[in-house]
Amino acid sequence: MASNVSGAPMGAQVSRRPLATGWTVFAAVLMILGGVLAIFEGISAIAKDDLIVVTRNYAYKMNTAGWGWIHLILGVLIVVAGVALFSGAVWARVVGLALVGLNMIANFLWLPYYPFWAIVLIAIDIFVIWALCVGTTRKAGD
């Protein structure tokens, strides 16, 4: 009996699980984009750039350099999880949800310092969470 490269008999359908598809790829790309933006946000806060305006009379005060390190570390972890998400691994999906949720909270707390940037990153995080929660079920014929 002849077999093909995969070891299955000729004519038998080989069920291969493709790499990430659809919404997972969308989430991975947005995670990488959002992670890079968070890295830039962190670097800007650490460097005490002129983009960050520290104002008074907010309900909470933060050290911008300390929060810059938080944004930088979260950004690097989100980029790594986004790259891992291309493999379609379930662990990358779960880690991605957790990291993006933390990033959304960090950007909410960052609103008084750079509102436009924080709102853009919160919107990206919402799309990522939605795309990761859509699921990976496929039709029976796929």
CSV table of C-alpha atoms in Angstrom, one decimal:
chain,number,residue,atom,x,y,z
A,1,MET,CA,0.0,0.0,0.0
A,2,ALA,CA,1.4,3.3,-1.0
A,3,SER,CA,1.6,6.2,1.4
A,4,ASN,CA,2.3,9.9,1.0
A,5,VAL,CA,4.8,12.1,2.9
A,6,SER,CA,2.6,12.3,6.0
A,7,GLY,CA,2.5,8.5,6.4
A,8,ALA,CA,-1.2,8.3,5.7
A,9,PRO,CA,-2.5,5.9,3.0
A,10,MET,CA,-2.9,7.5,-0.5
A,11,GLY,CA,-6.3,8.9,-0.9
A,12,ALA,CA,-6.9,9.4,2.8
A,13,GLN,CA,-7.6,12.9,3.9
A,14,VAL,CA,-4.9,14.3,6.3
A,15,SER,CA,-6.4,16.6,8.9
A,16,ARG,CA,-3.8,19.3,9.5
A,17,ARG,CA,-4.4,22.0,12.0
A,18,PRO,CA,-3.3,25.2,10.2
A,19,LEU,CA,-1.6,28.0,12.0
A,20,ALA,CA,-3.7,30.8,13.4
A,21,THR,CA,-6.5,32.0,11.0
A,22,GLY,CA,-9.1,34.7,10.9
A,23,TRP,CA,-9.7,36.6,14.1
A,24,THR,CA,-6.7,35.1,15.8
A,25,VAL,CA,-4.4,36.6,13.2
A,26,PHE,CA,-6.3,39.9,13.5
A,27,ALA,CA,-5.8,39.8,17.3
A,28,ALA,CA,-2.1,38.9,16.9
A,29,VAL,CA,-1.4,41.8,14.6
A,30,LEU,CA,-3.3,44.2,16.8
A,31,MET,CA,-1.4,42.9,19.9
A,32,ILE,CA,1.9,43.5,18.2
A,33,LEU,CA,0.8,47.0,17.1
A,34,GLY,CA,-0.6,47.8,20.5
A,35,GLY,CA,2.5,46.4,22.2
A,36,VAL,CA,4.8,48.5,20.1
A,37,LEU,CA,2.8,51.6,20.9
A,38,ALA,CA,2.9,50.7,24.6
A,39,ILE,CA,6.7,50.4,24.3
A,40,PHE,CA,6.9,53.9,22.8
A,41,GLU,CA,4.6,55.2,25.5
A,42,GLY,CA,6.8,53.7,28.2
A,43,ILE,CA,10.0,55.1,26.7
A,44,SER,CA,8.4,58.5,26.4
A,45,ALA,CA,7.4,58.5,30.0
A,46,ILE,CA,10.8,57.2,31.2
A,47,ALA,CA,12.6,59.8,29.2
A,48,LYS,CA,10.4,62.5,30.7
A,49,ASP,CA,9.6,63.6,27.2
A,50,ASP,CA,7.7,66.9,26.5
A,51,LEU,CA,4.8,64.8,25.2
A,52,ILE,CA,3.8,63.9,28.8
A,53,VAL,CA,2.2,66.8,30.6
A,54,VAL,CA,1.9,66.3,34.3
A,55,THR,CA,-1.1,68.2,35.6
A,56,ARG,CA,-2.4,68.7,39.1
A,57,ASN,CA,-5.8,68.2,40.8
A,58,TYR,CA,-6.5,64.7,39.6
A,59,ALA,CA,-8.0,62.0,41.9
A,60,TYR,CA,-4.8,60.0,41.7
A,61,LYS,CA,-1.2,60.9,41.2
A,62,MET,CA,1.4,58.7,39.6
A,63,ASN,CA,5.1,58.8,39.1
A,64,THR,CA,5.4,59.0,35.3
A,65,ALA,CA,8.8,57.2,35.2
A,66,GLY,CA,7.4,54.3,37.3
A,67,TRP,CA,4.4,54.0,35.1
A,68,GLY,CA,6.6,54.3,32.0
A,69,TRP,CA,8.4,51.1,33.1
A,70,ILE,CA,5.1,49.4,33.6
A,71,HIS,CA,4.0,50.3,30.1
A,72,LEU,CA,7.3,49.3,28.6
A,73,ILE,CA,7.3,45.9,30.3
A,74,LEU,CA,3.6,45.3,29.4
A,75,GLY,CA,4.3,46.3,25.8
A,76,VAL,CA,7.2,43.9,25.4
A,77,LEU,CA,5.1,41.0,26.9
A,78,ILE,CA,2.2,41.9,24.7
A,79,VAL,CA,4.4,41.8,21.6
A,80,VAL,CA,5.8,38.4,22.6
A,81,ALA,CA,2.3,37.0,23.2
A,82,GLY,CA,1.1,38.4,19.9
A,83,VAL,CA,4.0,36.7,18.1
A,84,ALA,CA,3.2,33.4,19.9
A,85,LEU,CA,-0.5,33.8,19.0
A,86,PHE,CA,0.4,33.2,15.3
A,87,SER,CA,0.9,29.5,16.3
A,88,GLY,CA,-2.7,29.3,17.3
A,89,ALA,CA,-1.8,28.1,20.8
A,90,VAL,CA,-4.5,28.3,23.5
A,91,TRP,CA,-2.1,29.4,26.1
A,92,ALA,CA,-1.1,32.4,24.0
A,93,ARG,CA,-4.8,33.3,23.7
A,94,VAL,CA,-5.3,33.2,27.5
A,95,VAL,CA,-2.0,35.0,28.2
A,96,GLY,CA,-3.0,37.6,25.6
A,97,LEU,CA,-6.3,38.2,27.2
A,98,ALA,CA,-4.7,38.7,30.6
A,99,LEU,CA,-2.0,41.0,29.3
A,100,VAL,CA,-4.3,43.1,27.2
A,101,GLY,CA,-6.7,43.5,30.1
A,102,LEU,CA,-3.9,44.7,32.3
A,103,ASN,CA,-2.8,47.1,29.5
A,104,MET,CA,-6.3,48.5,29.3
A,105,ILE,CA,-6.3,49.2,33.0
A,106,ALA,CA,-2.8,50.8,32.8
A,107,ASN,CA,-4.0,53.0,29.9
A,108,PHE,CA,-7.1,54.0,31.8
A,109,LEU,CA,-4.9,55.2,34.6
A,110,TRP,CA,-2.7,57.0,32.0
A,111,LEU,CA,-5.7,59.1,30.7
A,112,PRO,CA,-4.8,62.3,32.6
A,113,TYR,CA,-1.2,62.3,31.2
A,114,TYR,CA,-1.8,61.6,27.5
A,115,PRO,CA,-5.5,61.2,26.8
A,116,PHE,CA,-5.4,60.7,23.0
A,117,TRP,CA,-2.7,58.0,23.1
A,118,ALA,CA,-4.4,56.2,26.0
A,119,ILE,CA,-7.8,56.2,24.3
A,120,VAL,CA,-6.3,54.8,21.1
A,121,LEU,CA,-4.6,52.0,23.0
A,122,ILE,CA,-7.8,51.3,25.0
A,123,ALA,CA,-9.7,51.0,21.7
A,124,ILE,CA,-7.0,48.6,20.3
A,125,ASP,CA,-7.2,46.6,23.5
A,126,ILE,CA,-11.0,46.3,23.1
A,127,PHE,CA,-10.7,45.0,19.6
A,128,VAL,CA,-8.0,42.5,20.7
A,129,ILE,CA,-10.1,41.2,23.5
A,130,TRP,CA,-13.1,40.9,21.2
A,131,ALA,CA,-11.1,39.0,18.5
A,132,LEU,CA,-9.6,36.6,21.1
A,133,CYS,CA,-13.0,35.8,22.6
A,134,VAL,CA,-14.7,35.2,19.2
A,135,GLY,CA,-13.5,31.6,19.3
A,136,THR,CA,-11.8,29.3,16.8
A,137,THR,CA,-14.6,26.9,16.0
A,138,ARG,CA,-14.7,26.0,12.3
A,139,LYS,CA,-17.5,24.6,10.2
A,140,ALA,CA,-17.7,20.8,9.7
A,141,GLY,CA,-16.6,21.1,6.1
A,142,ASP,CA,-13.4,23.1,6.9
